[in-house]
XYZ file of C-alpha atoms in Angstrom:
363
model
C 116.675 84.429 121.614
C 119.797 84.528 119.445
C 121.975 87.135 121.211
C 122.293 88.090 124.865
C 124.238 90.898 126.525
C 124.668 90.416 130.274
C 126.204 93.157 132.401
C 128.232 94.403 129.430
C 130.427 97.433 130.089
C 132.832 99.284 127.834
C 135.404 101.988 128.512
C 138.043 103.310 126.128
C 140.091 105.321 128.633
C 139.748 103.165 131.738
C 137.563 105.758 133.467
C 134.460 106.761 131.508
C 131.965 104.015 130.701
C 130.451 104.477 127.246
C 128.276 101.391 127.844
C 127.050 100.847 131.400
C 126.033 97.360 132.536
C 123.973 96.508 129.447
C 121.439 93.676 129.629
C 119.828 93.052 126.238
C 118.226 90.066 124.515
C 117.872 89.962 120.725
C 115.127 87.684 119.441
C 115.760 85.310 116.553
C 114.407 86.682 113.278
C 113.575 90.168 114.525
C 114.560 93.568 113.145
C 116.057 95.368 116.146
C 117.260 98.953 115.907
C 119.725 100.541 118.321
C 118.698 104.197 118.329
C 120.209 107.172 120.093
C 122.129 110.430 119.771
C 125.852 110.604 119.062
C 127.892 109.229 121.953
C 125.010 107.252 123.444
C 126.775 103.873 123.155
C 124.692 102.313 120.377
C 127.519 101.940 117.837
C 129.892 100.628 120.499
C 127.355 97.890 121.281
C 127.151 96.956 117.599
C 130.940 96.903 117.277
C 131.261 94.661 120.344
C 128.721 92.268 118.832
C 130.622 92.315 115.519
C 133.958 91.714 117.252
C 135.636 95.003 116.278
C 135.576 96.065 119.935
C 135.767 93.892 123.037
C 133.793 94.445 126.250
C 135.539 95.701 129.375
C 133.224 93.516 131.450
C 130.170 91.297 131.152
C 129.269 88.649 128.575
C 128.019 88.625 124.978
C 126.633 85.328 123.704
C 125.483 84.209 120.249
C 123.338 81.070 120.345
C 124.772 80.407 123.792
C 128.412 80.671 122.676
C 130.526 83.237 124.542
C 131.829 85.805 122.033
C 133.987 88.017 124.250
C 137.306 86.892 122.742
C 136.139 85.429 119.410
C 137.605 87.334 116.401
C 135.151 88.879 113.893
C 135.781 86.394 111.068
C 134.817 83.463 113.293
C 131.469 84.836 114.480
C 129.348 84.035 111.390
C 127.922 87.562 111.411
C 127.287 89.714 108.332
C 128.145 93.423 108.461
C 127.056 96.415 106.367
C 128.953 99.672 106.950
C 127.849 103.226 106.214
C 130.516 103.602 103.507
C 129.728 100.064 102.181
C 133.470 99.085 102.166
C 133.311 97.599 98.659
C 136.590 96.687 96.956
C 136.941 99.150 94.031
C 139.163 96.798 91.981
C 136.666 93.903 92.155
C 133.465 93.519 90.155
C 130.079 93.279 91.832
C 130.069 89.486 91.724
C 133.661 89.336 93.004
C 132.782 91.636 95.901
C 129.783 89.505 96.824
C 131.838 86.318 96.478
C 134.627 87.565 98.742
C 133.283 86.084 102.036
C 132.898 82.729 100.263
C 136.388 82.931 98.775
C 138.057 83.423 102.159
C 135.996 80.497 103.462
C 137.387 78.405 100.571
C 134.024 77.247 99.211
C 134.130 75.376 95.880
C 133.830 77.569 92.784
C 130.508 76.064 91.684
C 128.917 76.663 95.083
C 130.319 80.203 95.178
C 128.780 81.019 91.813
C 125.409 79.617 92.857
C 125.332 81.537 96.139
C 126.452 84.796 94.517
C 123.745 84.521 91.863
C 121.148 83.886 94.565
C 122.337 86.818 96.709
C 122.298 89.217 93.752
C 118.811 88.061 92.849
C 117.621 88.757 96.412
C 118.661 92.408 96.087
C 117.615 92.652 92.405
C 121.134 93.344 91.120
C 121.718 90.326 88.833
C 122.322 92.406 85.707
C 125.063 94.444 87.390
C 127.277 91.455 88.226
C 130.123 92.470 85.876
C 130.219 96.140 86.853
C 132.620 97.800 89.267
C 131.510 99.804 92.353
C 132.434 103.125 90.700
C 129.848 102.363 87.998
C 127.018 102.064 90.547
C 124.817 104.610 92.300
C 124.777 104.929 96.083
C 121.625 102.865 96.367
C 123.048 100.140 94.136
C 126.263 100.003 96.171
C 124.170 99.651 99.319
C 122.387 96.646 97.790
C 125.712 95.029 96.887
C 127.031 95.528 100.418
C 123.873 93.883 101.740
C 124.201 90.965 99.303
C 127.794 90.439 100.450
C 126.626 90.392 104.083
C 123.954 87.778 103.294
C 125.785 85.515 100.848
C 127.443 83.256 103.443
C 124.129 82.736 105.279
C 125.109 84.387 108.578
C 123.216 83.935 111.827
C 122.530 87.662 111.934
C 123.277 90.816 109.946
C 124.565 94.022 111.552
C 124.109 97.412 109.889
C 125.899 100.575 110.969
C 123.881 103.499 109.566
C 124.001 102.055 106.019
C 121.579 104.641 104.597
C 123.307 107.702 106.028
C 125.074 108.632 102.775
C 121.937 108.492 100.601
C 119.659 111.389 99.702
C 116.278 111.645 101.425
C 114.139 110.116 98.663
C 116.469 107.162 98.055
C 116.929 106.656 101.792
C 113.173 106.343 102.309
C 112.896 103.939 99.369
C 115.691 101.756 100.751
C 113.985 101.647 104.154
C 110.995 99.915 102.579
C 113.266 97.583 100.601
C 115.222 96.562 103.704
C 112.034 95.900 105.637
C 110.590 93.805 102.797
C 113.837 91.830 102.442
C 113.924 91.146 106.177
C 110.346 89.867 106.125
C 111.188 87.640 103.152
C 114.403 86.143 104.566
C 113.603 85.965 108.270
C 117.249 86.686 109.162
C 117.943 88.611 112.372
C 118.824 92.250 111.589
C 120.476 94.577 114.113
C 120.523 98.139 112.820
C 122.175 101.266 114.246
C 120.901 104.768 113.506
C 120.297 108.175 115.067
C 117.342 108.714 112.697
C 114.080 108.089 114.538
C 112.157 107.901 111.256
C 114.287 104.969 110.075
C 113.809 103.213 113.402
C 110.026 103.577 113.399
C 109.659 102.608 109.724
C 111.676 99.385 109.698
C 111.940 97.925 113.185
C 110.078 95.259 115.094
C 111.623 96.616 118.291
C 113.804 99.610 119.132
C 116.338 100.043 121.941
C 116.691 103.742 122.751
C 120.170 104.561 124.083
C 121.330 107.585 126.051
C 124.529 108.000 128.079
C 125.448 104.334 127.715
C 122.124 103.034 129.027
C 119.082 101.567 127.261
C 116.346 103.987 128.291
C 113.547 101.908 126.753
C 113.312 98.713 124.692
C 109.924 98.236 123.088
C 107.868 97.801 119.937
C 107.661 100.894 117.764
C 104.018 101.644 118.575
C 104.517 101.391 122.340
C 107.722 103.403 122.128
C 105.878 106.239 120.394
C 102.603 106.120 122.319
C 103.959 105.130 125.759
C 107.464 106.560 126.310
C 108.785 105.632 129.753
C 110.604 108.894 130.462
C 111.049 112.451 129.246
C 114.139 111.660 127.157
C 112.346 108.988 125.114
C 109.251 111.184 124.706
C 111.366 113.990 123.260
C 113.734 111.829 121.198
C 111.049 109.701 119.514
C 108.778 111.861 117.395
C 107.840 115.427 118.293
C 106.568 116.452 121.709
C 105.343 119.655 123.305
C 106.724 120.128 126.831
C 104.764 121.762 129.639
C 106.305 122.621 133.015
C 104.307 122.511 136.217
C 103.563 120.715 139.472
C 101.651 117.555 140.344
C 98.660 118.902 142.283
C 96.843 115.654 143.056
C 97.425 111.949 142.406
C 94.538 109.707 141.384
C 95.845 106.219 140.610
C 97.666 106.193 137.274
C 96.417 109.712 136.507
C 97.150 113.021 138.206
C 96.122 116.661 138.188
C 98.907 118.775 136.729
C 99.046 122.505 137.503
C 100.903 124.828 135.141
C 102.789 127.855 136.420
C 99.932 130.167 135.362
C 97.422 128.135 137.392
C 95.904 126.151 134.508
C 94.794 122.705 135.690
C 95.267 119.666 133.409
C 94.760 115.929 133.836
C 97.386 113.488 132.579
C 98.798 110.009 132.917
C 101.396 109.908 135.711
C 104.668 108.173 134.772
C 106.799 107.157 137.729
C 106.273 107.500 141.472
C 106.088 111.276 141.849
C 104.037 112.490 144.794
C 101.770 115.512 145.135
C 103.651 118.796 145.079
C 106.535 117.454 142.992
C 107.734 119.537 140.020
C 107.154 117.736 136.727
C 107.269 117.998 132.946
C 104.338 116.866 130.812
C 104.612 115.882 127.135
C 101.899 115.863 124.469
C 102.271 114.996 120.762
C 101.348 117.742 118.239
C 98.867 115.417 116.491
C 97.077 114.753 119.809
C 96.161 118.436 120.170
C 93.345 120.084 118.269
C 92.037 123.605 117.816
C 88.963 124.198 119.979
C 86.179 126.754 119.860
C 86.968 129.766 122.066
C 85.750 133.205 123.095
C 87.274 136.516 122.070
C 90.010 136.194 124.718
C 91.071 132.722 123.620
C 89.400 130.901 126.517
C 88.112 127.533 125.358
C 84.402 126.807 125.181
C 82.992 123.411 126.135
C 83.815 120.883 128.812
C 86.790 118.927 127.454
C 89.118 117.630 130.189
C 92.225 119.481 128.960
C 92.188 122.903 127.328
C 94.895 125.524 126.966
C 94.649 129.152 125.916
C 97.412 130.727 123.890
C 98.334 132.892 120.946
C 98.873 131.829 117.330
C 102.291 132.790 115.967
C 102.789 131.212 112.526
C 101.925 128.350 110.171
C 104.483 125.871 108.837
C 103.478 123.937 105.710
C 104.484 120.235 105.646
C 102.670 119.141 102.474
C 100.179 116.706 103.996
C 99.433 118.912 107.031
C 100.172 122.277 108.594
C 101.854 122.928 111.935
C 100.596 125.903 113.893
C 103.174 127.494 116.174
C 101.583 128.820 119.341
C 102.755 130.756 122.404
C 101.536 129.656 125.838
C 101.842 131.741 129.038
C 105.083 130.895 130.847
C 105.837 127.860 128.635
C 107.972 126.964 125.631
C 106.444 127.329 122.184
C 103.832 124.727 121.332
C 103.120 123.114 117.953
C 99.762 121.738 116.825
C 99.356 119.439 113.817
C 96.382 120.727 111.811
C 94.924 118.755 108.855
C 94.730 120.533 105.516
C 91.295 121.996 104.874
C 90.614 122.843 108.505
C 88.468 125.975 108.598
C 90.563 127.649 111.274
C 93.493 127.835 108.852
C 91.555 130.128 106.520
C 90.977 132.581 109.358
C 94.529 132.385 110.704
C 96.062 135.642 111.868
C 99.381 135.986 113.737
C 98.734 137.110 117.292
C 95.145 135.855 117.332
C 93.991 133.930 120.432
C 93.720 130.141 120.128
C 92.381 127.373 122.339
C 93.907 123.892 122.303
C 92.149 120.706 123.449
C 93.476 117.220 124.165
C 92.504 114.080 126.088
C 94.054 113.179 129.487
C 95.338 109.784 128.265
C 97.596 111.538 125.735
C 99.280 113.833 128.269
C 102.167 112.010 129.944
C 103.470 113.579 133.156
C 107.115 112.817 134.041
C 108.509 113.767 137.447
């Protein structure tokens, strides 16, 4: 463990807590992402760790040292901002050297470290250029090199890819992940983009209303969300409203408003008769054989009858939009080449099948 938050609280107006009693451990060498919607408290946590904000209560420690009142320049932490914050009047190598200059390192050592940092981000040949002569992706690399050049204990990133176009942003995600694996430095990354979080992170802390809703590895976060907010914020989910009809250990029978009975994994302590919301991923549903009225054939544990509305083309798959009785619209991820797509007709009956272990019931 390299960083610990213990009971950390933050308020800007003396009344409303934007961070509420945060307990969080950051492991040495990991890539941790703080993920959440705007106003969830994730950026405030990063800024408190960087030293640009100070906690109202609680403790933040770096390698056991209390940071609460330590100024940013004495924390040995690298920082990459969304706008990169490069000095326009300095060349690339001068920008990268700046943290070493203020630390008064000898010129020879500065030159050696700058050359090494530029090589890490593959920007050696741009050393004499100015920021205005670089693309957005190149500026992002320079900002990262500057954050790494003084060999910090950890590197903080505040939505550094937000200003890039989609294709470059995705490319930089892979580059950041590869660089992290190569260097082994602890990265703490803030974003509201779930795709970025899932692509790059070892673990993700999902924030909402100043609280960490779930802290987990990316696969467990996606496959085993602990509550309805996480299920809906991470990836896509179809929501079904109903009542818990019967509890059977970790599973339960879930009755929809139209009387349809489903079986799902019960999350929480809800008892029989409690209203609940169930979530199922679009890729976990499949089109099933059905009769002329849309009633599913076969004996699969979970089957729903509905009506096809439209197809949405995603390139590598198609999403079918379906209407279910008394429920919100439902989306099903259908592989290209599926025979049912050829026979698609708006308004036609459809039957959807899915396994009980993929339906998570939150009460």
